[in-house]
Coordinates of C-alpha atoms and ligand atoms in Angstrom, one line a residue:
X1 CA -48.5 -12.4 85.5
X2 CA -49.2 -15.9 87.1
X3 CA -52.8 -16.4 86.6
X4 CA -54.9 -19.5 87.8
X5 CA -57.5 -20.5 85.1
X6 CA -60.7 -22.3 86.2
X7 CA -63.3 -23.6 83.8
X8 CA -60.1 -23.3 81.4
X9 CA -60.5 -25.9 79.5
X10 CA -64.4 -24.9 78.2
X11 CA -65.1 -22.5 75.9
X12 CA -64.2 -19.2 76.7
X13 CA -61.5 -20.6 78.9
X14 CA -59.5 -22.3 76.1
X15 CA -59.9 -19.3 73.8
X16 CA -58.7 -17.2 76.7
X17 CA -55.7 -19.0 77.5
X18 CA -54.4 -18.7 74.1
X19 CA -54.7 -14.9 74.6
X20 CA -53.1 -15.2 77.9
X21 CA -50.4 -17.7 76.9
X22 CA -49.4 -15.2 74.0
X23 CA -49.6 -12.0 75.9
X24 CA -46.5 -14.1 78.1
X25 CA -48.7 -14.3 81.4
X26 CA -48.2 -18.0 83.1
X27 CA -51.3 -20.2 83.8
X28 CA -52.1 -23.0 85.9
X29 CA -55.7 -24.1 84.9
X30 CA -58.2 -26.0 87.2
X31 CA -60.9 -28.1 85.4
X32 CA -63.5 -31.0 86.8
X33 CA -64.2 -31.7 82.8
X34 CA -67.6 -31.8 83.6
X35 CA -68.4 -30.3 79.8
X36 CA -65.2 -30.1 78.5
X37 CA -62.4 -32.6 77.5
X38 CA -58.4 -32.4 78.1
X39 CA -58.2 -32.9 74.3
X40 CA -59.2 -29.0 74.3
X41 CA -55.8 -28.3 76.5
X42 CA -53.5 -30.4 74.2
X43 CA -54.5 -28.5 71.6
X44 CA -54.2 -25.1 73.1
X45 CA -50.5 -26.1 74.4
X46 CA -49.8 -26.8 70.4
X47 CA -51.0 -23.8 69.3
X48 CA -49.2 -21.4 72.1
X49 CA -46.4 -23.8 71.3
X50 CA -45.5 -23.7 75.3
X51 CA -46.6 -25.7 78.2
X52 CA -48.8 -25.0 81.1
X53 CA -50.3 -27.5 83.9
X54 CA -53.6 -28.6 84.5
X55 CA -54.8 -29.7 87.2
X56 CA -58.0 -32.2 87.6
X57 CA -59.9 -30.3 90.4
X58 CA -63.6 -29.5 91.3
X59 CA -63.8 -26.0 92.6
X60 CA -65.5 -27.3 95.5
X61 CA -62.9 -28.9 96.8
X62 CA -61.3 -26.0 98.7
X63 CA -58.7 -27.8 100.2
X64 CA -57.1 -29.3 96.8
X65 CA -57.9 -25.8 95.6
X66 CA -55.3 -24.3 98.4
X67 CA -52.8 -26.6 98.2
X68 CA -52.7 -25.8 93.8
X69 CA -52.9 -21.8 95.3
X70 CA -49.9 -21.9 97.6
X71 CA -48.0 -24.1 95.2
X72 CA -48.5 -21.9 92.4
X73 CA -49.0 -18.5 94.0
X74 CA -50.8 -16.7 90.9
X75 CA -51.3 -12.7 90.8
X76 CA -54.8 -13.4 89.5
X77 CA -58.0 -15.7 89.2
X78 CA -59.9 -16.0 86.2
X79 CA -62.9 -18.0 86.9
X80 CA -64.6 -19.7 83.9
X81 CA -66.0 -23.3 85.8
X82 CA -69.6 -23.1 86.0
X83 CA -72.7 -24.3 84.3
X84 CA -74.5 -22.5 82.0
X85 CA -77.4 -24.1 80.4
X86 CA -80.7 -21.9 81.5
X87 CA -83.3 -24.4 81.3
X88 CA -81.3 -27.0 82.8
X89 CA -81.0 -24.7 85.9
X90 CA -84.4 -24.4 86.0
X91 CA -84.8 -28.4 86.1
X92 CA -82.4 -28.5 88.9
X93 CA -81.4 -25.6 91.1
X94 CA -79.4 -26.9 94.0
X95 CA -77.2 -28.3 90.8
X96 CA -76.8 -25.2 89.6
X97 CA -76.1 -23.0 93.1
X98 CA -73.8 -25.8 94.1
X99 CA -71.4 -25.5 91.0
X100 CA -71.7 -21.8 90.6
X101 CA -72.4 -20.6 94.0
X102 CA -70.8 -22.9 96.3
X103 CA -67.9 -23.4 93.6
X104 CA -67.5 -19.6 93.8
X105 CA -66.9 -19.3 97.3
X106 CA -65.0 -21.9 98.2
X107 CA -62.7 -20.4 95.4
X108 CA -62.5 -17.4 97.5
X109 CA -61.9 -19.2 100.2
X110 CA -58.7 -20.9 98.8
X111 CA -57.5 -17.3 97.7
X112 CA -57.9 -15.8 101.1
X113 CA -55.5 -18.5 102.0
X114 CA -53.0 -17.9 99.5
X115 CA -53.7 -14.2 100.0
X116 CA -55.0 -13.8 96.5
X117 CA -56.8 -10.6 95.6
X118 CA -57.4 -10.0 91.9
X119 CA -60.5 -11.8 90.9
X120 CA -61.8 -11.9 87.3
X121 CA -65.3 -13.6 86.7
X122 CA -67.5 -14.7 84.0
X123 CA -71.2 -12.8 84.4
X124 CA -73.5 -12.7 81.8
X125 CA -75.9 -10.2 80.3
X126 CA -78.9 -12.5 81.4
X127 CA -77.9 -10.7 85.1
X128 CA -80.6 -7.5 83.7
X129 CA -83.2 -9.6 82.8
X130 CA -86.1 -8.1 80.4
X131 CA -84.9 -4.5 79.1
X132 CA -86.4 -1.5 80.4
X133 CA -84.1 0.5 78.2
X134 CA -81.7 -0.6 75.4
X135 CA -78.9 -0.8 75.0
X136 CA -78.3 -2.1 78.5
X137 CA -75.7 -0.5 80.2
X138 CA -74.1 -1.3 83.8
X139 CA -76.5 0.9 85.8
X140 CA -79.5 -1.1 84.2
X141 CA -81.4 -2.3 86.9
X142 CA -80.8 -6.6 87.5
X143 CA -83.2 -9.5 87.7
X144 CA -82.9 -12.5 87.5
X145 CA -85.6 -14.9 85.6
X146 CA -84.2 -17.9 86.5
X147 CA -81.7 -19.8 88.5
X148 CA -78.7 -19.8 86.2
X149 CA -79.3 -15.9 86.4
X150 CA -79.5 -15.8 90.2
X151 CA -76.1 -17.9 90.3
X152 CA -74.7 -15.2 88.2
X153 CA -76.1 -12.1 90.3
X154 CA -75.6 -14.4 93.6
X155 CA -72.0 -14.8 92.7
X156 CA -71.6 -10.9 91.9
X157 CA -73.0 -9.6 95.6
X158 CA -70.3 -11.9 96.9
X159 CA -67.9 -10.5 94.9
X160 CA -68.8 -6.9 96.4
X161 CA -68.9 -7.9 100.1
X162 CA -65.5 -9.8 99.3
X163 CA -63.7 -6.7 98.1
X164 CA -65.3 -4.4 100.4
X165 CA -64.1 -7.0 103.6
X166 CA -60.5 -6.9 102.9
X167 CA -58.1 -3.6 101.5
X168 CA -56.5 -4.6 98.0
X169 CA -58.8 -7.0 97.1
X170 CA -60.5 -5.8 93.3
X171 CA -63.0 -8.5 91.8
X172 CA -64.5 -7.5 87.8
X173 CA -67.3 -9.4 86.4
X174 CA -67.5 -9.3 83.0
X175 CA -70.8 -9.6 81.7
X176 CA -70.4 -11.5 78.4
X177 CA -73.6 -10.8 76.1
X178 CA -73.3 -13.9 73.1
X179 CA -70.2 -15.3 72.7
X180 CA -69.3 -17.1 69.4
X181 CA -66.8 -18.5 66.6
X182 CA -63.5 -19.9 67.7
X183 CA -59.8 -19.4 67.0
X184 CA -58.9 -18.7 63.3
X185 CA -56.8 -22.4 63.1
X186 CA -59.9 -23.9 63.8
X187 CA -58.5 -26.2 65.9
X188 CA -60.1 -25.3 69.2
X189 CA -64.0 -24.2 69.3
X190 CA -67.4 -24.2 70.8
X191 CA -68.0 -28.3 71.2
X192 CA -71.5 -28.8 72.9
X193 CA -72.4 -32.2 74.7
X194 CA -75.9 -33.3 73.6
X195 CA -78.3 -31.3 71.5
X196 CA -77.0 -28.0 71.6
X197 CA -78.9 -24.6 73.3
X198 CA -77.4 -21.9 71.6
X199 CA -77.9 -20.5 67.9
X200 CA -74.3 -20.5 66.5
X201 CA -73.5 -24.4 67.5
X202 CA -77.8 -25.1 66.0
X203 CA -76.5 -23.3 62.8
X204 CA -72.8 -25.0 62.8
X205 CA -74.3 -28.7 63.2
X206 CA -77.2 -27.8 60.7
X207 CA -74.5 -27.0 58.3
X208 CA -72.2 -30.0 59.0
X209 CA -75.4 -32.2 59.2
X210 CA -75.4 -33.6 62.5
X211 CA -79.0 -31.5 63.0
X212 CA -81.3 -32.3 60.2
X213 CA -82.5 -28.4 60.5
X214 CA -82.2 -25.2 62.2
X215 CA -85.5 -24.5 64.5
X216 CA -86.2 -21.4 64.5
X217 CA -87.8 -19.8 67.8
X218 CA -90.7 -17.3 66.9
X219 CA -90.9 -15.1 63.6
X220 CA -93.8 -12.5 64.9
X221 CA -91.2 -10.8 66.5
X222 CA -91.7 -6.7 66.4
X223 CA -88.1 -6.6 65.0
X224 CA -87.0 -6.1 61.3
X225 CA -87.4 -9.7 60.2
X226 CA -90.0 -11.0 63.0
X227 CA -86.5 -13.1 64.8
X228 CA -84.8 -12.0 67.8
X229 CA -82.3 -9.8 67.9
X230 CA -78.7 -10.6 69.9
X231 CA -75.5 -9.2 70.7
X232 CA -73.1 -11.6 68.8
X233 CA -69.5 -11.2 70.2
X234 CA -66.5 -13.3 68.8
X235 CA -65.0 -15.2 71.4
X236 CA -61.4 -13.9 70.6
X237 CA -62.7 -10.4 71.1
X238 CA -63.9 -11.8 74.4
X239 CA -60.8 -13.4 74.9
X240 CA -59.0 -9.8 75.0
X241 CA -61.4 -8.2 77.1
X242 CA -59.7 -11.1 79.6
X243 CA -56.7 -9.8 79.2
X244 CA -57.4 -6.2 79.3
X245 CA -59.6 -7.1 82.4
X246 CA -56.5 -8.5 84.2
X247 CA -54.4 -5.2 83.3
X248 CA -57.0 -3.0 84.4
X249 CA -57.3 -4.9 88.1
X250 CA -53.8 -3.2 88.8
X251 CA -55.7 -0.2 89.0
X252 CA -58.8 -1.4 90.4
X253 CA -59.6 -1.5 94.3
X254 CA -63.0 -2.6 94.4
X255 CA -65.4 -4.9 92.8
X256 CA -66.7 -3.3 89.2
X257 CA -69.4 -5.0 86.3
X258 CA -68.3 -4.1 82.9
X259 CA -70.9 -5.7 79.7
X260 CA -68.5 -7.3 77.2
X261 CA -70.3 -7.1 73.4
X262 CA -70.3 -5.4 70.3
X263 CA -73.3 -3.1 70.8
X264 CA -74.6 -4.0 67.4
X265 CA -78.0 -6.2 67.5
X266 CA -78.1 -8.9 65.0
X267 CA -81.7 -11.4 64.0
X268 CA -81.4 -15.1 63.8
X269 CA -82.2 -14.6 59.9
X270 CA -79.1 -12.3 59.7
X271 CA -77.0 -14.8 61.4
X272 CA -78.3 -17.4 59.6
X273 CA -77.7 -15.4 55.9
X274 CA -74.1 -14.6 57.2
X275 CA -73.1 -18.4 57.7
X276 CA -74.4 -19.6 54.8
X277 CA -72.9 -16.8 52.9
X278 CA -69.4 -17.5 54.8
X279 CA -69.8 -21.1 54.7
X280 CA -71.7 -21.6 51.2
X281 CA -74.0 -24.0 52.8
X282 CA -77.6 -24.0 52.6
X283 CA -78.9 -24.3 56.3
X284 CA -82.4 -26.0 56.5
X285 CA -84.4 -24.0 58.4
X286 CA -88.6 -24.1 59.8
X287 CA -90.3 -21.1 61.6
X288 CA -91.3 -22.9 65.0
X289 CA -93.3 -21.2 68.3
X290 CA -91.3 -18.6 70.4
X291 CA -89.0 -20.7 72.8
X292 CA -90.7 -19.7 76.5
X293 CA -88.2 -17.1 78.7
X294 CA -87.1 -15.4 75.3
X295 CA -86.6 -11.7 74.8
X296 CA -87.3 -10.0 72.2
X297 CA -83.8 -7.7 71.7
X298 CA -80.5 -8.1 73.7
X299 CA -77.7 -6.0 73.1
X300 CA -75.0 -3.7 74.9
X301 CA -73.9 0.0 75.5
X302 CA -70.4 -1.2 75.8
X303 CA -68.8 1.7 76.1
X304 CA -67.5 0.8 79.8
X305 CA -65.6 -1.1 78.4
X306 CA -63.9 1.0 76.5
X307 CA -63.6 3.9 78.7
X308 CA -62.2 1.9 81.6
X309 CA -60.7 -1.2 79.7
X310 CA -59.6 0.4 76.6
X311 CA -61.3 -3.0 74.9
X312 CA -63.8 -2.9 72.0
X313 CA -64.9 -5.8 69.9
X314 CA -62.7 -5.7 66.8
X315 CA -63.8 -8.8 64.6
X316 CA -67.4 -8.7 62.7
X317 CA -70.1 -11.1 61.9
X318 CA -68.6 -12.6 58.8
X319 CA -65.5 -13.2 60.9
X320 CA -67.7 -15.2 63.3
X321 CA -69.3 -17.1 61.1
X322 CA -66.2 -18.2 59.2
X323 CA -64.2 -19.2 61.9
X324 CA -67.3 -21.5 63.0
X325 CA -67.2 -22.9 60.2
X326 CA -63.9 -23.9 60.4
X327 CA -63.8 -25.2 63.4
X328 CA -66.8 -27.4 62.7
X329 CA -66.3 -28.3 59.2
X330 CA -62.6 -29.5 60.4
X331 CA -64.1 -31.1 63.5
X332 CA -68.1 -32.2 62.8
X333 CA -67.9 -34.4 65.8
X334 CA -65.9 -31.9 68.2
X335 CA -63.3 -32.7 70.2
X336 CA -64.5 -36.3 70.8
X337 CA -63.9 -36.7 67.3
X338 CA -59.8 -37.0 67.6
Ligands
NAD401 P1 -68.0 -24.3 79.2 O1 -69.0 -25.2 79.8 O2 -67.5 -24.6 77.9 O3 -66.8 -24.1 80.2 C1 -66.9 -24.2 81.6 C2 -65.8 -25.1 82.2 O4 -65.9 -25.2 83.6 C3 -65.8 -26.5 81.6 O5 -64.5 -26.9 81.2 C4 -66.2 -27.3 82.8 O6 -65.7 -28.6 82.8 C5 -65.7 -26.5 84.0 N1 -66.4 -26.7 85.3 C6 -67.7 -26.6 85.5 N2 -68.0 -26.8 86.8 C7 -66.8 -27.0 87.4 C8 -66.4 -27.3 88.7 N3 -67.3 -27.4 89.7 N4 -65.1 -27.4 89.0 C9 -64.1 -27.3 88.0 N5 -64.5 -27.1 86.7 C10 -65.8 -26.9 86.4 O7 -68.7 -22.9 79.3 P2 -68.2 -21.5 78.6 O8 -69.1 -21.2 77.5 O9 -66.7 -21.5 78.3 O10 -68.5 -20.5 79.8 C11 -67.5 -20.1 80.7 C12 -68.2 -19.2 81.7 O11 -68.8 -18.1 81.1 C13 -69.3 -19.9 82.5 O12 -69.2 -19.5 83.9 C14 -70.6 -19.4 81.9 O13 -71.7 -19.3 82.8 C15 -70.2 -17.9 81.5 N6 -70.9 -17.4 80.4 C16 -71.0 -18.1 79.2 C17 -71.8 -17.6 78.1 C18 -71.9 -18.4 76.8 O14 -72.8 -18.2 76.1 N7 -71.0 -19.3 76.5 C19 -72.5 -16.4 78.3 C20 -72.4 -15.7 79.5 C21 -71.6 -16.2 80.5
UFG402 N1 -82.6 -19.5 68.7 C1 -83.3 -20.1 67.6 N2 -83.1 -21.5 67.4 C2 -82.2 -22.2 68.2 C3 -81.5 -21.6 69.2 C4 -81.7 -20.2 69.5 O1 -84.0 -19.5 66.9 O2 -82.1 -23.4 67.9 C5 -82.8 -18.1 68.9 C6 -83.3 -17.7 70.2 O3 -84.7 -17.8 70.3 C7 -82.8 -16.3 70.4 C8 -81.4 -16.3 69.7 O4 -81.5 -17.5 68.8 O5 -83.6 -15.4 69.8 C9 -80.2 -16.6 70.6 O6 -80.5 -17.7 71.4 P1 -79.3 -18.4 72.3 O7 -79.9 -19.6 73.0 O8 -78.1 -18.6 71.4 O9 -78.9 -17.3 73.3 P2 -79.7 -16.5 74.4 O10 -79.6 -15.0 74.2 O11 -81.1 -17.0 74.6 O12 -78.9 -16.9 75.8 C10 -77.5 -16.8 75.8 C11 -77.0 -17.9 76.8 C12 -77.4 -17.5 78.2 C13 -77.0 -16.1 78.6 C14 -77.6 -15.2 77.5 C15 -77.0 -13.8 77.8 O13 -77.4 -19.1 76.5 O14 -76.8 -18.4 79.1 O15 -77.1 -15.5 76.2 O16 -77.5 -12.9 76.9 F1 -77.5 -15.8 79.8

């Protein structure tokens, strides 16, 4: 399948183009680098040993977007670009609607040009806001807390009105719960810019001593060890639910939410023991306030995904934390490092 990439070059995306590249699908990826770096591409292109293009291209710009559509004609959209840093959404909203929202239709926009139809997008589990059941499965009801959740559930409505305006159109959003480790050559990875958010980067540039400890949000927790308790999914398992995603849209005439994680809860503490374990280093840690927003316990009923996708998250949380490791240990500074 052809398959236009945005936000490829982050994250998830570069992970996920491996996946793709190796599963023989073509991809033409679109990328601002707003918080990522071409560097991430190179190294993607060397490990799928083939090519692909890139194109330099905010998704805003629905006219460049068109002109990369009808050149390149792809069977699929897998849309990545956004921002994703919740309290950073909170300091500045229109930011954050612009990108995500604004980004998200004019990408829509260029497809119904091209006549695209198959849409795959990157939701997240913050979309239910605080449980009132676990696990959380699709029917849960959704809220958003803040507005890098709105963005998400914003984005999602779209999605439906888009599919239900036009015959043949299918849109699924795959609502990732916590994506982390990297590819097993630890050559491409999570690479942060500033101080990072997110536990498995905190514990990764602890370990490699760029942080001087880990800070731990709240230990009066009612959970096992007093921490909070996460859905940890590795971000190759996530990468295949991509994949699986795309192969499912041939069947798919409508817009569908599927939750992408393990099911399996996991503390900070138990993350934390992991790492060190997998990594045999000590990671410095104090027992600070709760961070505000937090909840207590995220975690999925994934079974959706199986049923529908036939995807289920294959690697465990040794196999995170050693491939986080790698990455880091063999690139303390990330990509900016080369
Ligand atoms: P990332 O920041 O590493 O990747 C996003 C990519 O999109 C970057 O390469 C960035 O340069 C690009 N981008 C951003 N705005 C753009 C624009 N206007 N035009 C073109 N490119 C643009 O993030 P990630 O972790 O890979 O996340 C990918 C997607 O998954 C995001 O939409 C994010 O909200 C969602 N998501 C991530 C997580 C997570 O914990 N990583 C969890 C749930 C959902
Ligand atoms: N935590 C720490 N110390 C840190 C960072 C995090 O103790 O330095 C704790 C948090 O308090 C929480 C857990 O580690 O208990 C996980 O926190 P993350 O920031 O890694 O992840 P969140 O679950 O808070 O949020 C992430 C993404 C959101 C997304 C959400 C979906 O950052 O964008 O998952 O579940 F919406």
């Amino acid at each position: 399948m052809k398959v236009l990439v945005t936000g490829g070059a982050g994250y998830i995306g570069t992970h996920t183009l491996l996946e793709l590249l190796g599963c023989g699908h073509d991809v033409l990826v679109v990328d601002n680098y707003s918080n990522s770096s071409p560097i991430a591409l190179q190294r993607v292109r060397k490990l799928a040993g083939r090519d692909f293009e890139s194109l330099q291209i905010d998704i805003r710009d629905t006219e460049q977007l068109t002109e990369a559509m009808l050149e390149f004609q792809p069977q699929a959209v897998i849309h990545f670009a956004g921002l994703k840093a919740v309290g950073e959404s909170v300091e500045q909203p229109l930011r954050y609607y612009s990108n995500n929202v604004d980004g998200s239709i004019s990408l829509l926009l260029a497809m119904d040009k091209a006549a695209g139809h198959n849409f795959i997008f990157s939701s997240s589990a913050t979309v239910y806001g605080a449980p009132q059941y676990l696990p959380y499965d699709e029917k849960h009801p959704v809220k958003a807390v803040n507005p890098y959740g709105s963005s998400k559930l914003m984005v999602e409505e779209i999605l439906g009105d888009w599919c239900k305006s036009a015959p043949g159109t299918a849109a699924i959003s795959l609502r990732y719960f916590n994506p982390v480790g990297a590819h097993t050559s630890g050559e491409i990875g999570e690479d942060p810019q500033g101080i990072p958010n997110n536990l498995m980067p905190c514990i990764a540039q602890t370990a490699v001593g760029r942080l001087p400890q880990l800070k731990v949000f709240g230990s009066d927790y009612d959970k096992r060890d007093g921490t909070g308790e996460r859905d940890y999914i590795h971000v190759m398992d996530l990468a295949r639910a991509h994949v699986a995603a795309l192969d499912y849209l041939e069947q798919c005439n409508s817009f569908d939410a599927i939750n992408i994680g393990t099911g399996k809860g996991l503390t900070v503490l138990e993350l934390v023991k992991t790492f060190e374990q997998s990594s045999q280093q000590v990671i410095p840690l104090e027992l600070v306030e709760r961070r505000a927003g937090d909840l207590v316990s995220v975690y999925a009923d994934a079974s959706k995904a199986s049923r529908l996708l036939n995807w289920s998250a294959e690697l465990d949380v040794d196999a995170m934390c050693r491939d986080t490791w790698r990455w880091q240990s063999q690139n303390p500074q990330g990509y900016s490092g080369e």
